[in-house]
Coordinates of C-alpha atoms and ligand atoms in Angstrom, one line a residue:
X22 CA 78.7 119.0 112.2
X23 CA 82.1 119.8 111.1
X24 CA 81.5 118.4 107.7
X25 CA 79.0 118.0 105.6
X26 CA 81.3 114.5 103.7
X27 CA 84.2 113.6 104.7
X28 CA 86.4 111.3 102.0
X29 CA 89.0 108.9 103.2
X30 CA 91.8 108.6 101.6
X31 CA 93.8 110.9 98.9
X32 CA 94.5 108.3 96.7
X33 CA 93.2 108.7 92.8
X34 CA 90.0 107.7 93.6
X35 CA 89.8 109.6 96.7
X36 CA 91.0 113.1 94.8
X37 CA 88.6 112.4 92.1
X38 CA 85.6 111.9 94.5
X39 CA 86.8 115.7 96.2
X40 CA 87.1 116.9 92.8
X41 CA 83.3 115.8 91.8
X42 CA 81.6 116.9 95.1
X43 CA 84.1 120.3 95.4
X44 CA 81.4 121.3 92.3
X45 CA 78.6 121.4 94.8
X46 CA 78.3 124.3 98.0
X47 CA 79.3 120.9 100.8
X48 CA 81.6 121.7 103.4
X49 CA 84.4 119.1 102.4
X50 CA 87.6 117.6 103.9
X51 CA 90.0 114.7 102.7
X52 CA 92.4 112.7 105.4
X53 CA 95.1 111.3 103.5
X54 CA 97.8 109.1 105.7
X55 CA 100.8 110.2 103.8
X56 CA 102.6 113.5 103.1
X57 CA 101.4 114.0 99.4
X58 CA 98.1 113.3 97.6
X59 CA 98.2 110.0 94.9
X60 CA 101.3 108.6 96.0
X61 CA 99.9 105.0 96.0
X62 CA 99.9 105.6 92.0
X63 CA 101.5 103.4 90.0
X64 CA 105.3 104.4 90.3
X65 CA 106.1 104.4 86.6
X66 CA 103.9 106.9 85.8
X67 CA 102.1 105.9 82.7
X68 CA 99.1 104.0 82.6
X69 CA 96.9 102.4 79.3
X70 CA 93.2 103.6 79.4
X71 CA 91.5 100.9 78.4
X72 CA 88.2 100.1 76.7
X73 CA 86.5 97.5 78.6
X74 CA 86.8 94.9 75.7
X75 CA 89.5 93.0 77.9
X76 CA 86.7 92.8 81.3
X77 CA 84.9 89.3 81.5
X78 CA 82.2 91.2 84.0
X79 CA 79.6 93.2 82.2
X80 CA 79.6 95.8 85.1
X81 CA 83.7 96.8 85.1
X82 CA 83.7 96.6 81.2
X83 CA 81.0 99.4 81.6
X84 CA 83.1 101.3 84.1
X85 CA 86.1 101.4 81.7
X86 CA 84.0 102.2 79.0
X87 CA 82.3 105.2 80.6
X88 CA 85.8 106.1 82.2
X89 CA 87.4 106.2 78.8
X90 CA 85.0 108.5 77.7
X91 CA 84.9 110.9 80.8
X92 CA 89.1 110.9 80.6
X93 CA 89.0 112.1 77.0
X94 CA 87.1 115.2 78.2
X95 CA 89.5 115.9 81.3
X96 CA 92.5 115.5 78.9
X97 CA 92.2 118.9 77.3
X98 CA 90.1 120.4 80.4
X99 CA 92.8 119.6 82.5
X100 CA 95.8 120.1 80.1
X101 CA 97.0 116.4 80.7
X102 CA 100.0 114.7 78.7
X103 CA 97.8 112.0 76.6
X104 CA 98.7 109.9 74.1
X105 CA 96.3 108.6 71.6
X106 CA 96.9 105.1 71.0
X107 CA 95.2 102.5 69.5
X108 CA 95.5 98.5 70.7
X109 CA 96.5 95.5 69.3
X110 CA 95.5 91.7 71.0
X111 CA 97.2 89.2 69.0
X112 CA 96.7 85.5 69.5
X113 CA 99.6 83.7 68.2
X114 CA 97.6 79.9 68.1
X115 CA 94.2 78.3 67.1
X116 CA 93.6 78.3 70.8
X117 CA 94.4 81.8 71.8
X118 CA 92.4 83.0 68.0
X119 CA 89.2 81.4 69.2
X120 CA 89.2 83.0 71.9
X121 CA 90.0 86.4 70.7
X122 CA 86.7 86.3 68.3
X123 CA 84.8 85.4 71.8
X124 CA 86.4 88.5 72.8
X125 CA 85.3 90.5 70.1
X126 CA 81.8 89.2 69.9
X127 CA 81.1 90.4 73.7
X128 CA 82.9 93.5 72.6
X129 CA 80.2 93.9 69.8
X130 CA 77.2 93.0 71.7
X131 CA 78.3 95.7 74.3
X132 CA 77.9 98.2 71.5
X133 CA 82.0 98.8 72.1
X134 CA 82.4 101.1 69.1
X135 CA 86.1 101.1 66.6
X136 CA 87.0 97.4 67.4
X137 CA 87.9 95.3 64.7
X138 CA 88.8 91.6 64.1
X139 CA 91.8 91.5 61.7
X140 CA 93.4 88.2 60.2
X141 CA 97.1 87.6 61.0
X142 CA 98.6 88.8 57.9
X143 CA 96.7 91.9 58.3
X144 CA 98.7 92.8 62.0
X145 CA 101.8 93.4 59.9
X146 CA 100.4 96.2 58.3
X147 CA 99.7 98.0 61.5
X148 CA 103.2 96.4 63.4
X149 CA 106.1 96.1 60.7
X150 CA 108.5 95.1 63.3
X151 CA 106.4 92.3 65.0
X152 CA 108.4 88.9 64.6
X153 CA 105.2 86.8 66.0
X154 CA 103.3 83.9 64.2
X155 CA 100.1 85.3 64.3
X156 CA 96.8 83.7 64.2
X157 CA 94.1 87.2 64.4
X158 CA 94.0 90.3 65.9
X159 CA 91.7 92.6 67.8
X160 CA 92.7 96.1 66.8
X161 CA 90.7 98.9 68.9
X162 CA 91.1 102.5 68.4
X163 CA 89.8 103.6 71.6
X164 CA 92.6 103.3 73.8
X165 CA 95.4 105.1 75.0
X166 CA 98.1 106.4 77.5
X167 CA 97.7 108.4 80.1
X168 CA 100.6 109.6 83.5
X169 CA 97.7 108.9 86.5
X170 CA 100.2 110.7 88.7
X171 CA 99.1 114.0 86.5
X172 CA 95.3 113.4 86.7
X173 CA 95.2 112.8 90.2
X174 CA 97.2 115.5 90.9
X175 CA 94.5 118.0 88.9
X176 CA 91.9 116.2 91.0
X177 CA 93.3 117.4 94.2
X178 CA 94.3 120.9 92.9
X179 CA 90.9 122.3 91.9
X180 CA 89.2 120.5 94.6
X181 CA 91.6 122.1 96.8
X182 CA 91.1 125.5 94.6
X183 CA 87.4 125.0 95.2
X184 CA 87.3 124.7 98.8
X185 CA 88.3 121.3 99.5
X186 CA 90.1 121.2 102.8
X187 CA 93.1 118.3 102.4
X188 CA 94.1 116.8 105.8
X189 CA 97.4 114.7 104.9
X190 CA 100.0 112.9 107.4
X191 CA 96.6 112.3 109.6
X192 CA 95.7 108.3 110.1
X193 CA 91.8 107.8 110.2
X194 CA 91.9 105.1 113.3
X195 CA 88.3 104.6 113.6
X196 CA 84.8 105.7 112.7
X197 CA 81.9 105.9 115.1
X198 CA 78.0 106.2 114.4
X199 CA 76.3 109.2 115.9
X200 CA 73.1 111.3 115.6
X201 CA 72.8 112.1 112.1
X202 CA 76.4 111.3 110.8
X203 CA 79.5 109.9 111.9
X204 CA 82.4 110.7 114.4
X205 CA 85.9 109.9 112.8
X206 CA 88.6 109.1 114.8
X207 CA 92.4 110.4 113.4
X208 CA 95.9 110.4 115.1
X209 CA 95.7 114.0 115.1
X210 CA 92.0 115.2 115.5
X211 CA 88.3 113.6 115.9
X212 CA 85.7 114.9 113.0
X213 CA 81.9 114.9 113.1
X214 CA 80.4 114.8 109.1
X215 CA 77.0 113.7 107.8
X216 CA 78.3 111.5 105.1
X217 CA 81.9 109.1 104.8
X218 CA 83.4 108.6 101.5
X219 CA 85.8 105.6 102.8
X220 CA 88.8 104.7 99.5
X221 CA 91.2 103.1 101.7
X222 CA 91.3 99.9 101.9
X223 CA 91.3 100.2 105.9
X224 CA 86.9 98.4 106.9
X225 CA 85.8 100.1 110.0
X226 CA 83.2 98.1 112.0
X227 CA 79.8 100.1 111.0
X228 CA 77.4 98.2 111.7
X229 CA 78.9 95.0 110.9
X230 CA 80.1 96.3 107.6
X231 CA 81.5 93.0 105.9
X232 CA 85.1 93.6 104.6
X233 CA 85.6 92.7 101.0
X234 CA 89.7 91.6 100.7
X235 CA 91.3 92.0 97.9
X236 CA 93.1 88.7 96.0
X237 CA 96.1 88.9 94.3
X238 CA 96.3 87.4 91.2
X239 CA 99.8 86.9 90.4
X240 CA 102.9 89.7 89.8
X241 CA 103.3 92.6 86.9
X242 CA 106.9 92.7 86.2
X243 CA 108.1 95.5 83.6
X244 CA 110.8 97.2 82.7
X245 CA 110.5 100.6 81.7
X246 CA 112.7 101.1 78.4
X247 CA 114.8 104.0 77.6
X248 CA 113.7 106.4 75.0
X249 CA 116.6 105.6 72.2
X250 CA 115.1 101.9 72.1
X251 CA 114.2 100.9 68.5
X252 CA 112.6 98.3 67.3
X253 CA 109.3 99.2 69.2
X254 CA 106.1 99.6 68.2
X255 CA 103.1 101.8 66.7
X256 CA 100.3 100.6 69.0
X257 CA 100.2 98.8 72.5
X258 CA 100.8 95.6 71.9
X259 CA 99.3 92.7 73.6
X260 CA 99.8 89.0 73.1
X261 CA 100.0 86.1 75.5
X262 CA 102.8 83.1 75.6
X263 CA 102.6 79.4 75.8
X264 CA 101.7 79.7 79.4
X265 CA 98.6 81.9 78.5
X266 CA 100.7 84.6 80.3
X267 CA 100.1 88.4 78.8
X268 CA 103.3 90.1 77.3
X269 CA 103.0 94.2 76.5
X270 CA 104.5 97.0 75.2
X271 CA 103.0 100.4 75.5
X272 CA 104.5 104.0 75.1
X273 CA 104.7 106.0 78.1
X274 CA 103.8 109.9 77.7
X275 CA 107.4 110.7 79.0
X276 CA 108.2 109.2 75.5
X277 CA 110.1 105.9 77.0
X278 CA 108.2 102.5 76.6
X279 CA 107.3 99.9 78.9
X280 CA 107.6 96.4 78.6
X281 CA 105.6 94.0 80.8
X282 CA 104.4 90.2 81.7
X283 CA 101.8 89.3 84.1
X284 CA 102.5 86.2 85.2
X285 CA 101.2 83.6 88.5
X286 CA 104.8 83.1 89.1
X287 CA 107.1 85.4 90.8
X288 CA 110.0 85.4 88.3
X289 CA 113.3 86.9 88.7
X290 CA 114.5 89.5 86.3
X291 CA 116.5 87.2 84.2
X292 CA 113.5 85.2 83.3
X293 CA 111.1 88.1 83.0
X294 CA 113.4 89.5 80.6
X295 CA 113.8 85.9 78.7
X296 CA 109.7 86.1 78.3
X297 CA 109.7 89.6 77.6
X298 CA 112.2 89.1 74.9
X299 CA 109.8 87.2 73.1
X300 CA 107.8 89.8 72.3
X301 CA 109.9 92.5 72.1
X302 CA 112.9 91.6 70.2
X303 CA 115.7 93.3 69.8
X304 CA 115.5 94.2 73.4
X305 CA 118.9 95.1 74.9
X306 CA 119.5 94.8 78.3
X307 CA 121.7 98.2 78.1
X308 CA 118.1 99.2 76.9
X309 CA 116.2 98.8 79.9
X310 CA 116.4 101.8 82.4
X311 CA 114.4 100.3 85.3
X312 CA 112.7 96.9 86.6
X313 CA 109.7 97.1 88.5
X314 CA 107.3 94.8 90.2
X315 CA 104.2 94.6 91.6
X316 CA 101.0 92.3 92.7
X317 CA 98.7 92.2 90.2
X318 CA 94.4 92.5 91.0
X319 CA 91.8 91.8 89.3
X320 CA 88.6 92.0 91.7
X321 CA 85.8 93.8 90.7
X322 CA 85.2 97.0 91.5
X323 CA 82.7 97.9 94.3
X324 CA 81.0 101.1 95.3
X325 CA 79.0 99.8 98.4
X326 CA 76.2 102.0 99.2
X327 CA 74.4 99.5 101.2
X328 CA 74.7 101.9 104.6
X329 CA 74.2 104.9 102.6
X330 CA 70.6 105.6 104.7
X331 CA 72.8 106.0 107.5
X332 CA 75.9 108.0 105.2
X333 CA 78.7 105.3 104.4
X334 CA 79.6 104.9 100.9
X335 CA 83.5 102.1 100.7
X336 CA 85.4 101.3 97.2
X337 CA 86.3 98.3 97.4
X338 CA 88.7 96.2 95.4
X339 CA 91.7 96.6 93.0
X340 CA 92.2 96.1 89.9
X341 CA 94.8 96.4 87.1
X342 CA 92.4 99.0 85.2
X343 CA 91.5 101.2 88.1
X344 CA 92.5 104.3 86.7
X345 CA 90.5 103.9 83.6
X346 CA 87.5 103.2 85.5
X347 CA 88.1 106.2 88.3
X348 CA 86.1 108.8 86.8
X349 CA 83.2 106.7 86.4
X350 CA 83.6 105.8 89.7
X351 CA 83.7 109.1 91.1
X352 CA 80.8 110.3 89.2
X353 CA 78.9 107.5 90.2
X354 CA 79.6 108.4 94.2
X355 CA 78.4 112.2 93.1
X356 CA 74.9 111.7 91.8
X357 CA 74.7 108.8 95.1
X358 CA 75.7 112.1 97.4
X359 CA 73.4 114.5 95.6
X360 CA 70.7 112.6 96.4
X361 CA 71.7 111.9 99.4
X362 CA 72.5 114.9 100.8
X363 CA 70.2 117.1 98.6
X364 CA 72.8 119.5 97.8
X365 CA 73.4 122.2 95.2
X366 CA 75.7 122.7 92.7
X367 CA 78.0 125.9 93.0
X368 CA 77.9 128.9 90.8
X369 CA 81.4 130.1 91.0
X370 CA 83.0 126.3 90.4
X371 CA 86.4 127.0 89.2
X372 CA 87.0 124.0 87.0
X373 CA 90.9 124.8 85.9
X374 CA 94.0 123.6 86.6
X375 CA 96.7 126.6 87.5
X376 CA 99.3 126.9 84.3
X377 CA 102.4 124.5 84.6
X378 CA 105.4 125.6 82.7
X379 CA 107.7 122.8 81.8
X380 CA 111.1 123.9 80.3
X381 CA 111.7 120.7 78.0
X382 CA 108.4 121.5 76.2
X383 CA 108.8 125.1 75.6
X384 CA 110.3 127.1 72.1
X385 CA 113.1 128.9 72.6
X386 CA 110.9 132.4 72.3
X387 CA 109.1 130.6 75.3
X388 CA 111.8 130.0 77.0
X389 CA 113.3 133.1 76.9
X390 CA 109.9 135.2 77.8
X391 CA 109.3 133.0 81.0
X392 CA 113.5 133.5 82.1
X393 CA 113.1 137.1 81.7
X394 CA 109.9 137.3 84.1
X395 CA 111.3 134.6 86.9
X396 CA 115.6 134.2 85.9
X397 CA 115.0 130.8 88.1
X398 CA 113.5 128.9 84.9
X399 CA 117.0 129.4 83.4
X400 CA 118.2 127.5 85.7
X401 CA 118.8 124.0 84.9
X402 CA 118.3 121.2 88.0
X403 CA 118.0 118.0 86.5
X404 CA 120.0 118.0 83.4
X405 CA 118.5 114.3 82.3
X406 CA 114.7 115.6 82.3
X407 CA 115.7 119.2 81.6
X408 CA 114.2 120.7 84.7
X409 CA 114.4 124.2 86.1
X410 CA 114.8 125.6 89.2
X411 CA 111.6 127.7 88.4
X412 CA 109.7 124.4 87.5
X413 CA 110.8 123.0 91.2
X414 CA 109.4 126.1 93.4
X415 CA 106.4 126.4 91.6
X416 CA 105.4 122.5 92.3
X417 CA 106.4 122.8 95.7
X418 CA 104.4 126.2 96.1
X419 CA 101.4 125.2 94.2
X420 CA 98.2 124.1 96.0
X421 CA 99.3 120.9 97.8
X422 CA 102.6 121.6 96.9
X423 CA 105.4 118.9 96.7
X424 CA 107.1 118.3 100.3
X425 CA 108.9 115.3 99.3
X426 CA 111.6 114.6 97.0
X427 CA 108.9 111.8 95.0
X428 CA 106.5 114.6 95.4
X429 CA 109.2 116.9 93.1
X430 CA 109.7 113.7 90.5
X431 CA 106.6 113.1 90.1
X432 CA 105.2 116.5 89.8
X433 CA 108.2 118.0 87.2
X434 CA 109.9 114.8 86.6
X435 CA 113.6 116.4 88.0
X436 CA 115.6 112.8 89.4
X437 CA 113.6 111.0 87.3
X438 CA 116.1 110.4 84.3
X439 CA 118.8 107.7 83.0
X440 CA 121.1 109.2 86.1
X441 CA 118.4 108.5 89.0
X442 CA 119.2 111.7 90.7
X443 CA 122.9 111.6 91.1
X444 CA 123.4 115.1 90.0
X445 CA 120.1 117.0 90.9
X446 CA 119.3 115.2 93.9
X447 CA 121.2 117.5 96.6
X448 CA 120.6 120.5 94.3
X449 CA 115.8 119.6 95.0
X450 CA 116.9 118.6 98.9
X451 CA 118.5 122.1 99.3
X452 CA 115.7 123.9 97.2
X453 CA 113.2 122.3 99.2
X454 CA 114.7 123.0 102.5
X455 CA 114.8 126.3 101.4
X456 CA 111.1 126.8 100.1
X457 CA 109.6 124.6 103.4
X458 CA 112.1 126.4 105.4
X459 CA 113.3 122.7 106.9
X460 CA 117.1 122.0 107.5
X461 CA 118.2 119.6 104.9
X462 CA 118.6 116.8 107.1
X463 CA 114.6 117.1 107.6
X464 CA 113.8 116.4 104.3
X465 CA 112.4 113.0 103.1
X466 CA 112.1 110.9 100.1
X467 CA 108.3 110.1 100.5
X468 CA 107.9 109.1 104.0
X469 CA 108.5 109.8 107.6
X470 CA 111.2 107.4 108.1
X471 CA 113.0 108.3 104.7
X472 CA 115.2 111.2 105.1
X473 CA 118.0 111.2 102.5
X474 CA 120.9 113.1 104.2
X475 CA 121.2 111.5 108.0
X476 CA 123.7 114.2 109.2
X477 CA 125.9 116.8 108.4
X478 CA 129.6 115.8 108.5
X479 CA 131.0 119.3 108.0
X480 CA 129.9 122.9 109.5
X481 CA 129.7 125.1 106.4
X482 CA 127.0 127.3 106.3
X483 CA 125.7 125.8 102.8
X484 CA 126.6 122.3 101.6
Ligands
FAD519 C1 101.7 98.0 88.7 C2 100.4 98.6 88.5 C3 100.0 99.0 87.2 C4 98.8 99.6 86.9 N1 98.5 99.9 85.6 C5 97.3 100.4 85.4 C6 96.9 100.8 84.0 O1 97.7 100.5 83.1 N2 95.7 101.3 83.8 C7 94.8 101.5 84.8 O2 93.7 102.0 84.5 N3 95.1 101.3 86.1 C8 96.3 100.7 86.4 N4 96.6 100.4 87.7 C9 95.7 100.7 88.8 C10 95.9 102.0 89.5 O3 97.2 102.7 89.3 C11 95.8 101.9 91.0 O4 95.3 100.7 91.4 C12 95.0 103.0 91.6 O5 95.7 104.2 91.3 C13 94.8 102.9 93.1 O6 94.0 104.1 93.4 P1 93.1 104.1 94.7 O7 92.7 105.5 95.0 O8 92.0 103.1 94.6 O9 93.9 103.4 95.8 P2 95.1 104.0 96.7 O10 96.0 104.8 95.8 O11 95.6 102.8 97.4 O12 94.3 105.0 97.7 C14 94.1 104.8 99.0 C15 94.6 105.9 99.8 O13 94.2 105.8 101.1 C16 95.2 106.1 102.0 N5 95.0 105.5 103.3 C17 95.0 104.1 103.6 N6 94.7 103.9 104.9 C18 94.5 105.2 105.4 C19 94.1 105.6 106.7 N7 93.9 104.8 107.7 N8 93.9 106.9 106.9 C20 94.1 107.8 105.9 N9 94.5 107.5 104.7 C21 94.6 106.1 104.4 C22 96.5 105.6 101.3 O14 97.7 106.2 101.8 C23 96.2 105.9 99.8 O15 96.6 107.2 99.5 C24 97.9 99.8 88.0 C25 98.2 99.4 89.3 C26 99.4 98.8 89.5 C27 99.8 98.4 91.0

């Protein structure tokens, strides 16, 4: 066999299943579609890790719970941007109360610990600047904010560290049952493994393997909301309009905020903003740095392990807390592989990330220690974010270094200010030409067919 598991996919959950199996001595490997690990992540990168109080199902509200607990361990392991901060659920009629102490009564007889039922006037302590008639609250002091993008990328890095061997740009087309294991079928190559770990959403006929689809339950529409926005609040806030329709505002660990609805209708901007408004007022449209928009899921999450005799473990569904309830997830897929595959865990499992340096976070004495080791961190590329030169090569050179220009923002956050890019963007194109050794033309935003400069118009010998 070429592999002992083989895990489709390099999405978060996929990176996080590497990550827990790279502990054990399995000959791995991870076929990712696209040039860069986690880059189906949520593209403002900040997501709430919630406590499970919100899940109806017994069985997701469990996963959340457990993931919530596993994510404040990986937070300091892995040196990941996390901000502590508790929830607020306010219910703003009689109709919308009653069913918040439902709420919090399943919270309590799930043994959810720090959740408390307040009386209206009691909100104002925790939210001064609320301007809402409200009924109760449920505060919870279990939540809070993490940037996915981060965690899935320390997922992939010491699985990667640890022997992990990532296959990206390579399509899995098809999977066939053999002796003892599987035969998958790529665009580039064709793999024999004892076990499949399939994340994607792609069902390959196993055995009549029934596909599970996923249903969309309406749109998230946010804005994400620059930094100098006052007004805001201490906690995430959560409340729901006339329509029943949830509004939010959280905190994102780049220090912005984000304001959401999730709504059944597909809204324009104008109205998002009019229902958004209601929560959040005082917001200004010169406030708002970015709309965004996306499906919204629900569906409950689904390790299948049914043709796990024969080695076939899918994840199936999406939902809207899916990065909360990842490291449950992948844990759960671990002890079903250990068993499975009777395997062993490592001695010499390496569980660190390698150091980041960000510029924008360091003293001055910092700062001037790490310029006079590598002059390139004194050299400012994105002026918004306050990112160096130094910070650019070392994601692109890292394990699974950044080939894209998303791969760059995402990874140091350089493009990713007020100005979009407009200054820095030729500056990472030409830096990452010159690290990849790729003309400039070759060099994409995040996909094949996305290169940002078509041609050159001139024939200097740098542009
Ligand atoms: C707008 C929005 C907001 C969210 N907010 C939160 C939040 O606040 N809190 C929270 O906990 N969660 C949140 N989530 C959920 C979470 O961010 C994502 O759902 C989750 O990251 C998806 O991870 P995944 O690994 O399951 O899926 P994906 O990222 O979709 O992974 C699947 C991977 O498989 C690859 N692939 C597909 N087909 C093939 C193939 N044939 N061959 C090879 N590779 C293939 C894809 O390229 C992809 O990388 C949010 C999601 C959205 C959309």
């Amino acid at each position: 066999m070429d592999y002992d598991v083989l895990i489709l996919g390099g999405g978060l959950i996929g990176c996080a299943v590497a990550y827990e199996l790279s502990k054990y001595s399995l000959n791995i490997a991870l076929i990712e579609k696209d040039y860069d690990i986690v880059d189906d992540v949520t593209l403002v990168n900040s997501a709430i890790i919630y406590d499970g109080i919100q899940c109806e199902d017994n069985i997701m509200s469990k996963l959340q719970f457990m993931g919530n607990d596993i994510i404040g361990d990986l937070v300091s392991k892995f040196n990941l941007s996390y901000k502590k901060c508790d929830s607020v659920i306010i219910a703003q009629n009689k109709k919308q109360g009653e069913c918040l102490e439902e709420v919090y009564k399943r919270a309590i007889k799930r043994g959810v610990p720090n959740v408390t039922l307040l009386e209206g006037k009691h909100t104002y302590n925790l939210e001064p600047n609320l301007n809402l008639n409200v009924i109760n609250t449920i505060y919870s002091q279990n939540t809070g904010i993490i940037c996915p993008y981060d965690l899935g990328i320390a997922y992939g890095e010491i699985a990667f560290d640890n022997g992990v061997s990532f296959k990206l740009e390579e399509i899995v087309e098809d999977i066939n049952k053999i002796n003892r294991g599987f035969k998958v079928v790529t665009n580039k190559n064709k793999f024999t493994c004892r076990m499949v770990i399939n994340t994607t959403p792609e069902d390959y006929n196993i055995d009549g393997f029934r596909e599970n689809d996923s249903s969309n339950k309406g749109y998230l529409k946010y804005f994400l909301v620059e930094k100098e926005f006052k007004g805001n609040f201490n906690n995430i806030v959560f409340t729901y309009n006339q329509d029943n329709e949830v509004i939010y505002m959280h905190p994102t660990v780049q220090g912005n905020y984000i304001a959401a609805i999730k709504t059944k209708d597909n809204i324009s901007y104008e109205e998002c903003y009019r229902r958004i408004s209601s929560l959040v007022h005082g917001l200004k449209q010169d406030d708002i740095n970015s709309f965004y928009e996306s499906e919204f899921y629900d569906d409950l999450m689904i390790i299948d392990d049914s043709l796990v005799d024969k080695g076939y473990i899918k994840v199936t569904g999406k939902n809207f807390a899916e990065v909360t309830m990842t490291p449950s997830i992948a844990r759960i897929i671990r002890e079903t592989v250990e068993s499975n595959l009777k395997c062993k865990l490592k001695n010499d499992f390496n569980d660190k990330v390698r150091e980041i340096y960000r510029f924008r976070d360091m003293s001055n004495e910092e700062r001037s220690k790490i310029i006079s080791l590598d002059k390139r961190y004194g050299k400012i590329i994105c002026t918004c974010n306050k990112v160096t030169e130094g910070e650019i090569v070392d994601a692109i050179r890292r394990p699974l270094g950044a080939r894209t220009l998303e791969g760059i923002k995402r990874r140091t956050g350089a493009g990713g200010g007020s100005c979009k890019g407009a200054q820095c963007m030729n500056k990472i194109v030409s830096i990452l030409a010159r690290e990849t050794n790729k003309k400039m033309t070759d060099i994409v935003k995040d996909s094949k067919n996305s290169r940002i400069l078509l041609n050159r118009i001139k024939e200097f010998d740098d542009i």
